Amino acid sequence: MKKHIITIIAILLISSTACNDQIDELFENPNIYGPQEELVPRMFAQMMSDAANFKDQNISYYRNINSPGLGFPIRTHLVSPPHVSTTRFENYDDHIASFPETFAMGRLYNFGVNNYQELPFMENLISEMSEEDKADNMIYSYMIRLFYLNSVLKSVDVYNSIPYSEALQASEGNYFPKFDDGWEIYQDALAKFKEYADGIKAAGSKLSTKGQTLFSRYDIVFGGDTDRWAKMATAWRLRAAIRVSDVYPTEAGAIIADIVSSGNLPTEDLETPIEQWVSTANGGPGYKGNFSRWLYYTWVTPEILYWLDADQDHVYTEGQDDPRLPALVVPNREGLYTPISYDQEIASIMSTTVQDWNKTDYNYNNFWYSANDRYARSDLHYRYDTWAHWNGHTLHNLVEPIRIFTYAEVQLLLAEAALKNLTSTGSSARQHIENAVSSSINYWYKLNNYGKLTSTGEASIPTEDNANGKGVNFYSMTFPTKPSGTVIQDWASKIGQDFENAVDTEAKMEILMQQKYIDINVHEVLELFAELRRTRHPTLGKFRDQGGVLREDNGMVERVIYPSDASDFNAESFSRVRDQNNYSTPIFWVPDSKKGVSPYVENDLYYYPEYPGIPETFKD
């Protein structure tokens, strides 16, 4: 026992000290030995802080916006950089530039290999405890194992074969773990998601009064609510089962049937309590960098904007357009929901033209403005920009809960299961789609409402004239009034009817994946990147470089290459998967019917040869 305590102390001493003030207060000081009964809870919280997986689900978006090619966000069409320079287009086909080893790539691999190496020490410590103390601490093992599984599957979705069965054996002297087959990893994870969900609920029921107090204090995810832990595990299991369902439908169907009968699926949005421990000075919970970096990362792409602006007239009309449009997107300086052009030359001309207009209208000498201004005064966007943006106050604010799993995504997963007859879900695919749409609308208006609040939870009040002299009120455009329940249900019914009218399964999957894109958007780029490769939906546009050169015409990026650590420090094991170290071999869950199929197409609607949708008054 003593030797393990000494080891644990050493680990805590060398662990990351980059925790924010709230974490420091919670742990008192994570690098100083505390009461023995708090060692395991402290290790749990420290591992969660170091890995940051649960609060940093958008890692691929944030980390990749620093790279020349923008990686996952560009591949999923969640960012639009065409106007900046041809460099971005040139780097698009340079996969090494698009997917650098630093940032997302290194962290993804490390989630499964390095960031949970303390777990065996923690479990050894528990194994030597008295039965009473074991009962109070076993729950932390299940919880960390659950997040570890989710991290592993994220890595499989990008690399295919990764170290898994031997990945956490460094404490036993195994520094060269073997690479396991992706399907074998998924099979084990699908079983263990259920095991850990049941284990957490059972362990929670055995906690002593002291154990329950510590659990409520150190459970920085759900505040000691074991039911929500079980629901999270079940939702992750459902997502994993659907991921493999096109290749292993029988196995997936049996698992989904078990999930549906378990009663553990979320029946509402699954979130943490209101954010309290992530430093608001770092830009808000889990989304640091999304809207405080560079302007061009936040333009809404034509596809998504057109799905929302259904009548394509660049204004929001209740009943004709998706009610999420004003909650998710802010219009340009004329109050128009105008998407950027996918033609680099046209986009650059528009940038220059608008810069000239701004010099005249506002005596502003640069198209760009500081990141701090963008966050502190989002209304500046309207004054200076041509194109619609993601609504920064909806997707990036100071007090929202951390998104774990939306009810809309649960319903979309069940819709696919029903559509493909994987099992009986208790409802039709259309009903699941309608449930997803109405829930998603409510979800995004809820988050938009959080954007009105300050870090203290008080409603912010505009202190300046929020109009630009053109009849556009910035505050009301940023914080639209939530539509009535009737309007929401009518739109859900419309999407449901479109889904029913779709001619075949592929057409229905196009609608389903459009809805998944709208609901998930920039929050979980990795998930959309996986679903795009698995389903080849939704249909996305191609970029045009200078001279009309098409990008996105070299086929799908099926995976990314392994970090150099994998080959440099584990050469013998890596040699067995070296043939997978490429960008072109599909992950095991891609069905044969989708291999070689590209979702990227030419679409003149996205190129705008002459300022389409821009009225003459815009040039005045």
Coordinates of C-alpha atoms in Angstrom, one line a residue:
M1 CA 0.0 0.0 0.0
K2 CA 2.7 2.4 1.0
K3 CA 4.7 2.0 -2.2
H4 CA 1.6 2.8 -4.2
I5 CA 0.9 6.0 -2.2
I6 CA 4.5 7.1 -2.9
T7 CA 4.1 6.4 -6.6
I8 CA 0.8 8.3 -6.6
I9 CA 2.4 11.3 -4.9
A10 CA 5.2 11.3 -7.6
I11 CA 2.6 11.2 -10.4
L12 CA 0.7 14.1 -8.9
L13 CA 3.9 16.0 -8.6
I14 CA 4.8 15.6 -12.3
S15 CA 1.2 16.0 -13.6
S16 CA 0.2 19.0 -15.6
T17 CA 0.0 22.1 -13.5
A18 CA -1.8 24.1 -16.1
C19 CA -5.1 23.8 -14.3
N20 CA -7.1 27.0 -14.0
D21 CA -7.9 28.8 -10.8
Q22 CA -11.2 27.0 -10.2
I23 CA -9.4 23.6 -10.4
D24 CA -6.7 24.8 -8.1
E25 CA -9.3 25.8 -5.6
L26 CA -11.2 22.6 -5.9
F27 CA -8.1 20.5 -5.3
E28 CA -6.6 23.1 -2.9
N29 CA -3.4 22.3 -4.7
P30 CA -3.2 19.2 -6.9
N31 CA 0.5 18.9 -6.5
I32 CA 0.5 18.7 -2.7
Y33 CA -0.4 15.5 -0.9
G34 CA -3.9 15.7 0.6
P35 CA -5.9 13.4 2.9
Q36 CA -5.4 9.7 2.1
E37 CA -9.1 9.2 1.6
E38 CA -9.1 11.8 -1.2
L39 CA -6.2 10.4 -3.2
V40 CA -8.4 8.5 -5.7
P41 CA -10.9 11.2 -6.2
R42 CA -8.1 13.7 -6.7
M43 CA -6.5 11.4 -9.2
F44 CA -9.8 11.1 -11.1
A45 CA -10.2 14.9 -11.2
Q46 CA -6.5 15.4 -12.2
M47 CA -6.8 12.9 -15.1
M48 CA -9.9 14.6 -16.3
S49 CA -8.2 17.9 -16.1
D50 CA -5.1 16.7 -17.9
A51 CA -6.9 14.9 -20.7
A52 CA -9.6 17.6 -20.9
N53 CA -11.5 15.3 -23.2
F54 CA -14.9 15.9 -21.7
K55 CA -14.7 19.7 -21.9
D56 CA -12.7 19.9 -25.1
Q57 CA -14.8 17.8 -27.5
N58 CA -14.1 20.3 -30.2
I59 CA -10.3 19.6 -30.0
S60 CA -10.1 19.0 -33.7
Y61 CA -11.7 22.4 -34.5
Y62 CA -9.7 24.5 -32.1
R63 CA -6.4 22.8 -32.5
N64 CA -6.5 22.6 -36.3
I65 CA -7.4 26.2 -36.8
N66 CA -3.7 26.9 -36.2
S67 CA -2.6 24.7 -39.1
P68 CA -2.1 25.9 -42.7
G69 CA -4.6 23.4 -44.1
L70 CA -7.1 23.6 -41.2
G71 CA -7.5 19.8 -41.1
F72 CA -10.9 18.4 -40.0
P73 CA -12.8 21.7 -40.0
I74 CA -12.1 22.2 -43.7
R75 CA -12.8 18.6 -44.6
T76 CA -16.2 18.8 -43.0
H77 CA -16.9 22.3 -44.4
L78 CA -17.3 23.9 -41.0
V79 CA -15.0 26.8 -41.9
S80 CA -14.6 28.8 -45.0
P81 CA -11.2 30.4 -45.7
P82 CA -11.3 30.9 -49.5
H83 CA -10.9 34.6 -49.5
V84 CA -7.7 34.8 -47.5
S85 CA -5.1 33.6 -50.1
T86 CA -4.4 30.8 -52.5
T87 CA -2.1 29.3 -49.9
R88 CA -5.0 27.7 -48.1
F89 CA -6.1 26.1 -51.3
E90 CA -2.7 24.9 -52.2
N91 CA -2.3 23.4 -48.8
Y92 CA -5.7 21.7 -49.1
D93 CA -4.2 18.8 -51.1
D94 CA -1.1 18.7 -48.9
H95 CA -2.3 16.4 -46.2
I96 CA 0.7 16.8 -44.0
A97 CA 0.0 20.6 -43.9
S98 CA -3.7 20.0 -43.4
F99 CA -3.2 17.5 -40.6
P100 CA -0.1 18.5 -38.7
E101 CA 1.2 16.1 -36.0
T102 CA 1.1 18.8 -33.4
F103 CA -2.2 19.9 -31.9
A104 CA -5.1 17.6 -32.7
M105 CA -3.1 14.7 -34.1
G106 CA -0.7 14.3 -31.3
R107 CA -3.4 14.8 -28.7
L108 CA -5.8 12.3 -30.3
Y109 CA -3.2 9.6 -30.2
N110 CA -2.1 10.5 -26.7
F111 CA -5.7 10.3 -25.4
G112 CA -5.5 6.5 -26.0
V113 CA -1.9 5.9 -25.1
N114 CA -0.5 8.5 -22.7
N115 CA -3.1 10.6 -20.9
Y116 CA -4.5 7.7 -18.9
Q117 CA -1.3 6.1 -17.8
E118 CA -2.1 7.0 -14.2
L119 CA -5.2 4.8 -14.2
P120 CA -3.4 1.5 -13.4
F121 CA -1.8 3.2 -10.4
M122 CA -5.1 4.3 -9.2
E123 CA -6.7 0.9 -9.6
N124 CA -3.7 -0.8 -7.8
L125 CA -4.3 1.6 -4.9
I126 CA -8.0 0.7 -4.8
S127 CA -7.2 -3.0 -4.9
E128 CA -5.2 -2.8 -1.6
M129 CA -7.9 -0.9 0.3
S130 CA -10.2 -2.3 2.9
E131 CA -13.6 -3.4 1.5
E132 CA -15.2 -0.3 2.9
D133 CA -12.8 2.0 1.2
K134 CA -13.0 0.0 -2.0
A135 CA -16.7 0.6 -2.0
D136 CA -16.1 4.3 -1.8
N137 CA -13.5 4.5 -4.5
M138 CA -14.3 1.9 -7.2
I139 CA -16.7 4.3 -8.9
Y140 CA -13.8 6.5 -10.0
S141 CA -12.2 3.6 -11.8
Y142 CA -15.4 3.0 -13.8
M143 CA -15.7 6.7 -14.6
I144 CA -12.2 7.1 -15.9
R145 CA -12.4 3.8 -17.8
L146 CA -15.5 5.2 -19.5
F147 CA -13.8 8.3 -20.7
Y148 CA -10.8 6.3 -21.7
L149 CA -13.0 4.1 -23.9
N150 CA -14.6 7.1 -25.6
S151 CA -11.1 8.6 -26.2
V152 CA -9.9 5.3 -27.7
L153 CA -12.8 5.1 -30.2
K154 CA -12.1 8.7 -31.3
S155 CA -8.5 7.5 -32.1
V156 CA -9.7 4.4 -33.9
D157 CA -12.0 6.6 -36.0
V158 CA -8.9 8.5 -37.2
Y159 CA -6.2 5.8 -37.3
N160 CA -8.0 2.5 -37.3
S161 CA -5.5 0.3 -35.5
I162 CA -4.1 1.7 -32.3
P163 CA -2.5 0.4 -29.0
Y164 CA -5.4 -0.6 -26.7
S165 CA -5.1 -4.0 -24.9
E166 CA -1.5 -3.1 -23.8
A167 CA -1.8 0.7 -23.9
L168 CA -1.9 1.2 -20.2
Q169 CA 0.9 -1.2 -19.2
A170 CA 3.8 1.3 -18.9
S171 CA 3.7 0.9 -15.1
E172 CA 4.3 -2.8 -15.7
G173 CA 7.3 -2.1 -17.9
N174 CA 5.6 -2.5 -21.2
Y175 CA 6.6 0.6 -23.1
F176 CA 6.0 -0.9 -26.6
P177 CA 2.3 -1.8 -26.7
K178 CA 1.0 -3.8 -29.7
F179 CA -1.5 -2.2 -32.1
D180 CA -5.0 -3.8 -31.9
D181 CA -7.4 -4.2 -34.8
G182 CA -10.1 -1.5 -35.0
W183 CA -13.1 -3.8 -35.0
E184 CA -11.7 -5.8 -32.1
I185 CA -11.4 -2.6 -30.1
Y186 CA -14.9 -1.6 -31.0
Q187 CA -16.3 -5.0 -30.0
D188 CA -14.6 -4.7 -26.6
A189 CA -15.7 -1.1 -26.1
L190 CA -19.3 -1.9 -27.0
A191 CA -19.4 -4.5 -24.2
K192 CA -17.5 -2.4 -21.7
F193 CA -19.7 0.7 -22.2
K194 CA -22.5 -1.4 -20.7
E195 CA -20.3 -2.9 -18.0
Y196 CA -19.1 0.5 -16.8
A197 CA -22.6 2.0 -16.9
D198 CA -23.9 -0.8 -14.7
G199 CA -20.7 -0.6 -12.6
I200 CA -21.2 3.1 -11.9
K201 CA -24.8 2.8 -10.9
A202 CA -24.0 -0.2 -8.6
A203 CA -20.9 1.5 -7.1
G204 CA -22.9 4.6 -6.5
S205 CA -25.5 2.7 -4.5
K206 CA -22.7 1.4 -2.2
L207 CA -21.1 4.7 -1.3
S208 CA -20.9 5.5 2.4
T209 CA -22.0 9.0 3.6
K210 CA -18.3 10.1 3.4
G211 CA -17.9 8.5 0.0
Q212 CA -21.0 10.2 -1.3
T213 CA -19.8 13.6 -0.1
L214 CA -16.4 13.1 -1.8
F215 CA -18.1 11.8 -5.0
S216 CA -20.4 14.9 -5.2
R217 CA -17.4 17.1 -4.7
Y218 CA -15.0 15.5 -7.1
D219 CA -17.4 14.5 -9.9
I220 CA -16.7 17.5 -12.0
V221 CA -18.8 16.0 -14.8
F222 CA -22.2 15.4 -13.3
G223 CA -21.9 16.5 -9.7
G224 CA -22.5 13.0 -8.3
D225 CA -25.4 12.0 -10.5
T226 CA -24.8 8.3 -11.4
D227 CA -28.0 8.1 -13.6
R228 CA -26.5 10.7 -15.9
W229 CA -23.2 8.8 -16.0
A230 CA -25.1 5.7 -17.1
K231 CA -27.0 7.6 -19.8
M232 CA -23.7 9.1 -21.1
A233 CA -22.2 5.6 -21.4
T234 CA -25.4 4.3 -23.1
A235 CA -25.4 7.2 -25.6
W236 CA -21.8 6.6 -26.5
R237 CA -22.5 2.9 -26.9
L238 CA -25.4 3.7 -29.3
R239 CA -23.1 6.0 -31.3
A240 CA -20.5 3.3 -31.5
A241 CA -23.0 0.7 -32.6
I242 CA -24.4 2.8 -35.4
R243 CA -20.8 3.6 -36.5
V244 CA -20.2 -0.1 -37.3
S245 CA -23.7 -0.9 -38.4
D246 CA -23.1 -0.7 -42.1
V247 CA -20.4 -3.4 -41.9
Y248 CA -21.6 -5.5 -39.0
P249 CA -25.4 -5.0 -39.1
T250 CA -26.3 -8.1 -37.1
E251 CA -24.0 -7.4 -34.3
A252 CA -24.9 -3.7 -34.2
G253 CA -28.7 -4.5 -34.3
A254 CA -28.4 -6.8 -31.3
I255 CA -26.6 -4.1 -29.3
I256 CA -29.0 -1.4 -30.3
A257 CA -31.9 -3.6 -29.2
D258 CA -30.2 -4.1 -25.9
I259 CA -29.7 -0.3 -25.6
V260 CA -33.3 0.5 -26.4
S261 CA -34.6 -2.0 -23.8
S262 CA -32.1 -0.8 -21.1
G263 CA -34.0 2.4 -20.3
N264 CA -30.7 4.2 -20.0
L265 CA -30.8 6.4 -23.1
P266 CA -31.0 10.1 -22.5
T267 CA -34.5 11.5 -22.7
E268 CA -33.2 15.1 -22.8
D269 CA -30.0 17.0 -23.6
L270 CA -27.2 15.5 -21.5
E271 CA -25.1 18.3 -20.1
T272 CA -22.9 19.1 -17.1
P273 CA -24.2 21.5 -14.5
I274 CA -23.8 25.1 -15.4
E275 CA -20.2 25.7 -16.0
Q276 CA -18.3 26.6 -12.8
W277 CA -14.8 25.2 -13.0
V278 CA -13.5 26.1 -16.4
S279 CA -11.9 29.6 -16.3
T280 CA -14.0 32.2 -18.0
A281 CA -10.8 34.1 -18.6
N282 CA -9.9 31.4 -21.1
G283 CA -12.9 32.2 -23.3
G284 CA -15.7 30.1 -21.8
P285 CA -16.4 26.4 -21.2
G286 CA -14.7 24.1 -23.6
Y287 CA -14.7 26.4 -26.7
K288 CA -11.7 28.5 -26.1
G289 CA -10.4 29.9 -29.4
N290 CA -13.5 29.2 -31.6
F291 CA -14.6 32.8 -31.7
S292 CA -11.7 34.8 -30.4
R293 CA -9.1 33.8 -33.0
W294 CA -9.4 34.9 -36.6
L295 CA -12.5 36.2 -38.2
Y296 CA -12.5 33.9 -41.3
Y297 CA -12.8 30.7 -39.2
T298 CA -16.3 31.6 -38.3
W299 CA -18.0 32.2 -41.6
V300 CA -20.9 29.8 -42.2
T301 CA -20.4 27.7 -45.3
P302 CA -22.9 27.8 -48.1
E303 CA -24.2 24.3 -47.6
I304 CA -25.2 24.8 -43.9
L305 CA -26.5 28.3 -44.5
Y306 CA -28.7 27.0 -47.4
W307 CA -30.1 24.2 -45.3
L308 CA -31.1 26.8 -42.7
D309 CA -32.2 29.5 -45.1
A310 CA -34.4 27.1 -47.0
D311 CA -36.0 29.6 -49.4
Q312 CA -32.5 31.0 -50.1
D313 CA -33.6 34.7 -50.0
H314 CA -31.0 35.7 -47.4
V315 CA -33.5 36.8 -44.8
Y316 CA -35.2 34.8 -42.1
T317 CA -38.9 34.2 -42.7
E318 CA -40.7 32.3 -40.0
G319 CA -42.4 29.2 -41.4
Q320 CA -40.3 29.2 -44.5
D321 CA -36.8 28.9 -43.0
D322 CA -35.3 26.7 -40.3
P323 CA -36.1 28.3 -36.9
R324 CA -32.5 27.7 -35.9
L325 CA -31.2 30.1 -38.5
P326 CA -31.2 33.3 -36.4
A327 CA -30.0 31.4 -33.3
L328 CA -27.1 29.8 -35.0
V329 CA -26.1 32.5 -37.5
V330 CA -25.7 36.3 -37.5
P331 CA -26.2 38.2 -40.8
N332 CA -23.9 40.6 -42.5
R333 CA -23.9 44.4 -42.1
E334 CA -27.1 44.7 -44.2
G335 CA -28.9 42.1 -42.0
L336 CA -28.6 39.5 -44.8
Y337 CA -27.8 35.8 -44.3
T338 CA -25.3 35.8 -47.2
P339 CA -22.9 32.9 -47.5
I340 CA -19.3 33.3 -48.6
S341 CA -18.4 32.3 -52.1
Y342 CA -16.5 29.0 -52.6
D343 CA -14.6 30.8 -55.5
Q344 CA -11.4 32.2 -54.1
E345 CA -11.2 35.0 -56.6
I346 CA -14.7 36.2 -56.1
A347 CA -14.4 36.0 -52.3
S348 CA -11.2 38.0 -52.5
I349 CA -12.8 40.7 -54.7
M350 CA -15.7 40.9 -52.2
S351 CA -13.3 41.3 -49.3
T352 CA -11.5 44.2 -51.0
T353 CA -14.8 45.8 -52.0
V354 CA -16.2 45.6 -48.5
Q355 CA -13.0 47.0 -47.1
D356 CA -13.4 50.0 -49.4
W357 CA -17.1 50.4 -48.3
N358 CA -16.1 50.3 -44.7
K359 CA -13.5 53.0 -45.2
T360 CA -16.3 55.2 -46.5
D361 CA -19.1 54.2 -44.2
Y362 CA -17.1 53.9 -40.9
N363 CA -13.7 55.4 -41.5
Y364 CA -12.4 52.0 -40.8
N365 CA -9.1 51.3 -42.5
N366 CA -8.9 47.5 -42.2
F367 CA -11.2 44.6 -43.0
W368 CA -10.0 42.8 -40.0
Y369 CA -10.3 43.8 -36.4
S370 CA -8.9 42.4 -33.2
A371 CA -9.9 39.1 -31.6
N372 CA -10.7 40.9 -28.4
D373 CA -13.1 43.2 -30.1
R374 CA -14.8 40.2 -31.8
Y375 CA -15.5 38.6 -28.4
A376 CA -16.2 41.8 -26.5
R377 CA -18.3 43.5 -29.1
S378 CA -19.7 41.0 -31.5
D379 CA -21.8 43.8 -33.1
L380 CA -18.7 44.9 -34.9
H381 CA -19.2 41.9 -37.2
Y382 CA -22.3 43.6 -38.7
R383 CA -20.5 46.8 -39.4
Y384 CA -17.6 45.4 -41.3
D385 CA -18.5 42.1 -42.9
T386 CA -20.0 40.8 -46.1
W387 CA -20.9 37.3 -45.0
A388 CA -22.9 35.6 -42.4
H389 CA -21.2 34.1 -39.3
W390 CA -21.9 31.5 -36.7
N391 CA -23.6 33.3 -33.8
G392 CA -20.7 33.8 -31.4
H393 CA -23.1 34.4 -28.4
T394 CA -24.8 31.0 -29.1
L395 CA -21.8 28.9 -29.7
H396 CA -19.4 30.7 -27.4
N397 CA -20.4 32.2 -24.0
L398 CA -19.4 32.2 -20.4
V399 CA -22.0 30.3 -18.5
E400 CA -23.3 27.5 -20.5
P401 CA -23.1 23.8 -19.4
I402 CA -20.6 21.5 -21.2
R403 CA -22.4 19.6 -24.0
I404 CA -22.1 15.9 -23.5
F405 CA -24.7 14.5 -25.9
T406 CA -27.8 16.2 -27.3
Y407 CA -31.2 14.4 -27.3
A408 CA -31.4 15.4 -31.0
E409 CA -28.3 13.3 -31.7
V410 CA -29.8 10.3 -29.8
Q411 CA -32.9 10.6 -32.0
L412 CA -30.9 10.9 -35.2
L413 CA -29.0 7.7 -34.3
L414 CA -32.3 5.9 -33.6
A415 CA -33.7 7.2 -36.8
E416 CA -30.9 5.5 -38.8
A417 CA -31.4 2.3 -36.8
A418 CA -35.1 2.4 -37.7
L419 CA -34.4 3.4 -41.4
K420 CA -32.0 0.5 -41.9
N421 CA -34.2 -2.0 -39.9
L422 CA -31.4 -2.8 -37.5
T423 CA -33.8 -3.3 -34.7
S424 CA -37.2 -2.1 -33.5
T425 CA -36.7 1.3 -31.8
G426 CA -40.4 1.8 -30.8
S427 CA -40.9 4.6 -33.3
S428 CA -40.6 5.2 -37.0
A429 CA -37.6 6.8 -38.6
R430 CA -39.7 9.8 -39.5
Q431 CA -40.8 10.3 -35.9
H432 CA -37.3 10.1 -34.6
I433 CA -36.3 12.7 -37.2
E434 CA -39.1 15.0 -36.1
N435 CA -38.1 14.5 -32.4
A436 CA -34.5 15.4 -33.3
V437 CA -35.4 18.6 -35.2
S438 CA -37.8 20.0 -32.5
S439 CA -35.3 19.1 -29.7
S440 CA -32.4 20.7 -31.6
I441 CA -34.3 23.9 -32.1
N442 CA -35.1 24.1 -28.4
Y443 CA -31.4 23.3 -27.6
W444 CA -29.9 26.1 -29.7
Y445 CA -32.3 28.7 -28.4
K446 CA -31.5 27.6 -24.9
L447 CA -27.8 28.1 -25.6
N448 CA -28.5 31.4 -27.3
N449 CA -30.2 32.6 -24.2
Y450 CA -27.1 31.8 -22.1
G451 CA -25.3 34.2 -24.4
K452 CA -27.2 37.0 -22.8
L453 CA -25.7 36.2 -19.4
T454 CA -22.5 37.5 -17.8
S455 CA -19.9 35.3 -16.0
T456 CA -21.9 36.1 -12.8
G457 CA -25.1 34.8 -14.3
E458 CA -26.7 38.3 -14.7
A459 CA -28.3 39.4 -17.9
S460 CA -26.2 41.8 -19.9
I461 CA -27.7 45.1 -21.0
P462 CA -26.6 46.9 -24.1
T463 CA -24.9 50.1 -23.2
E464 CA -24.6 51.6 -26.6
D465 CA -26.7 52.2 -29.7
N466 CA -26.8 48.7 -31.3
A467 CA -27.7 49.9 -34.8
N468 CA -25.5 50.7 -37.8
G469 CA -27.7 53.4 -39.3
K470 CA -29.1 51.0 -41.8
G471 CA -31.9 49.7 -39.7
V472 CA -30.1 46.7 -38.4
N473 CA -30.3 46.3 -34.6
F474 CA -27.4 44.1 -33.5
Y475 CA -28.7 43.0 -30.2
S476 CA -32.0 41.8 -31.5
M477 CA -30.4 40.0 -34.4
T478 CA -27.9 38.3 -32.1
F479 CA -30.6 37.3 -29.6
P480 CA -33.7 36.4 -31.6
T481 CA -37.0 35.6 -30.0
K482 CA -37.6 31.9 -29.7
P483 CA -40.4 30.8 -32.0
S484 CA -43.6 29.3 -30.7
G485 CA -44.0 25.6 -30.0
T486 CA -46.4 25.5 -33.0
V487 CA -43.7 27.0 -35.4
I488 CA -41.1 24.5 -34.0
Q489 CA -43.4 21.5 -34.5
D490 CA -44.5 22.6 -37.9
W491 CA -40.8 22.8 -39.0
A492 CA -40.1 19.4 -37.5
S493 CA -43.1 18.0 -39.4
K494 CA -41.9 19.6 -42.7
I495 CA -38.5 17.9 -42.3
G496 CA -40.2 14.7 -41.4
Q497 CA -42.3 14.9 -44.6
D498 CA -39.3 15.7 -46.7
F499 CA -37.6 12.6 -45.1
E500 CA -40.7 10.5 -45.9
N501 CA -40.9 11.8 -49.5
A502 CA -37.2 11.0 -50.2
V503 CA -37.0 8.4 -52.9
D504 CA -34.6 5.9 -51.2
T505 CA -32.4 5.2 -48.3
E506 CA -29.5 7.3 -49.6
A507 CA -31.8 10.3 -50.1
K508 CA -33.2 9.8 -46.6
M509 CA -29.6 9.6 -45.2
E510 CA -28.8 12.9 -46.9
I511 CA -31.6 14.6 -44.9
L512 CA -30.6 12.8 -41.7
M513 CA -27.0 13.9 -42.1
Q514 CA -27.9 17.5 -42.9
Q515 CA -29.8 17.5 -39.6
K516 CA -26.8 16.0 -37.8
Y517 CA -24.5 18.7 -39.2
I518 CA -26.9 21.5 -38.1
D519 CA -27.3 20.1 -34.6
I520 CA -23.6 19.2 -34.0
N521 CA -21.8 21.8 -36.1
V522 CA -18.5 23.1 -34.8
H523 CA -18.9 21.5 -31.3
E524 CA -17.8 18.1 -32.4
V525 CA -15.9 18.2 -35.7
L526 CA -14.4 14.8 -35.1
E527 CA -17.9 13.2 -35.0
L528 CA -18.9 14.8 -38.2
F529 CA -15.6 13.9 -39.9
A530 CA -16.3 10.2 -39.0
E531 CA -19.9 10.3 -40.1
L532 CA -19.0 12.0 -43.4
R533 CA -16.5 9.2 -44.2
R534 CA -18.9 6.5 -43.1
T535 CA -22.0 7.6 -44.9
R536 CA -20.6 9.9 -47.6
H537 CA -23.4 12.3 -46.6
P538 CA -24.2 15.2 -46.7
T539 CA -23.3 16.4 -50.2
L540 CA -20.7 19.2 -50.0
G541 CA -19.4 21.7 -52.5
K542 CA -16.0 22.0 -54.1
F543 CA -13.7 25.0 -53.7
R544 CA -12.3 26.9 -56.7
D545 CA -8.8 28.3 -56.5
Q546 CA -7.6 31.1 -58.7
G547 CA -8.2 30.4 -62.3
G548 CA -11.1 28.1 -61.4
V549 CA -8.9 25.3 -60.3
L550 CA -11.1 22.8 -58.3
R551 CA -10.0 21.6 -54.9
E552 CA -11.5 18.7 -53.0
D553 CA -11.3 16.7 -56.3
N554 CA -8.6 14.3 -55.1
G555 CA -11.0 12.0 -53.3
M556 CA -11.8 11.5 -49.6
V557 CA -9.3 11.8 -46.8
E558 CA -10.0 8.4 -45.2
R559 CA -7.7 8.6 -42.3
V560 CA -4.6 10.5 -41.1
I561 CA -1.0 9.2 -40.6
Y562 CA 0.2 8.2 -37.2
P563 CA 2.2 10.7 -35.1
S564 CA 6.0 10.2 -35.4
D565 CA 6.0 9.0 -31.8
A566 CA 4.3 5.8 -32.9
S567 CA 7.1 4.8 -35.2
D568 CA 10.0 6.5 -33.4
F569 CA 9.4 5.0 -30.0
N570 CA 7.4 1.8 -30.8
A571 CA 9.1 0.8 -34.0
E572 CA 8.6 -3.0 -33.8
S573 CA 4.9 -2.9 -33.1
F574 CA 4.4 0.0 -35.5
S575 CA 6.0 -2.1 -38.3
R576 CA 2.9 -4.4 -38.2
V577 CA 0.5 -1.5 -39.1
R578 CA 2.8 0.5 -41.3
D579 CA 0.6 -0.2 -44.3
Q580 CA -2.2 1.8 -42.5
N581 CA 0.0 4.9 -42.3
N582 CA -1.7 6.8 -45.1
Y583 CA -4.6 9.1 -45.9
S584 CA -6.4 6.8 -48.4
T585 CA -7.3 3.5 -46.8
P586 CA -10.8 3.6 -45.3
I587 CA -11.4 2.9 -41.7
F588 CA -12.8 -0.6 -41.0
W589 CA -16.4 0.7 -40.5
V590 CA -16.7 2.1 -44.1
P591 CA -18.9 -0.3 -46.1
D592 CA -17.7 -1.5 -49.5
S593 CA -20.5 0.5 -51.2
K594 CA -19.1 3.7 -50.0
K595 CA -15.4 3.1 -50.7
G596 CA -14.3 5.4 -53.6
V597 CA -17.4 7.5 -53.3
S598 CA -16.9 11.3 -52.7
P599 CA -19.5 13.6 -51.1
Y600 CA -17.9 16.6 -52.8
V601 CA -19.5 18.0 -55.9
E602 CA -19.5 21.1 -58.1
N603 CA -22.4 23.3 -57.4
D604 CA -22.7 26.7 -59.1
L605 CA -24.9 27.9 -56.3
Y606 CA -21.8 28.1 -54.1
Y607 CA -19.6 30.2 -56.4
Y608 CA -21.5 33.5 -56.9
P609 CA -20.2 34.9 -60.2
E610 CA -21.6 38.4 -59.4
Y611 CA -22.5 39.3 -55.9
P612 CA -25.7 37.2 -55.8
G613 CA -28.1 38.1 -53.0
I614 CA -26.5 41.5 -52.4
P615 CA -28.9 44.3 -53.1
E616 CA -27.7 47.5 -54.9
T617 CA -28.0 49.4 -51.6
F618 CA -25.2 47.2 -50.2
K619 CA -22.8 49.0 -52.5
D620 CA -24.0 52.5 -51.6

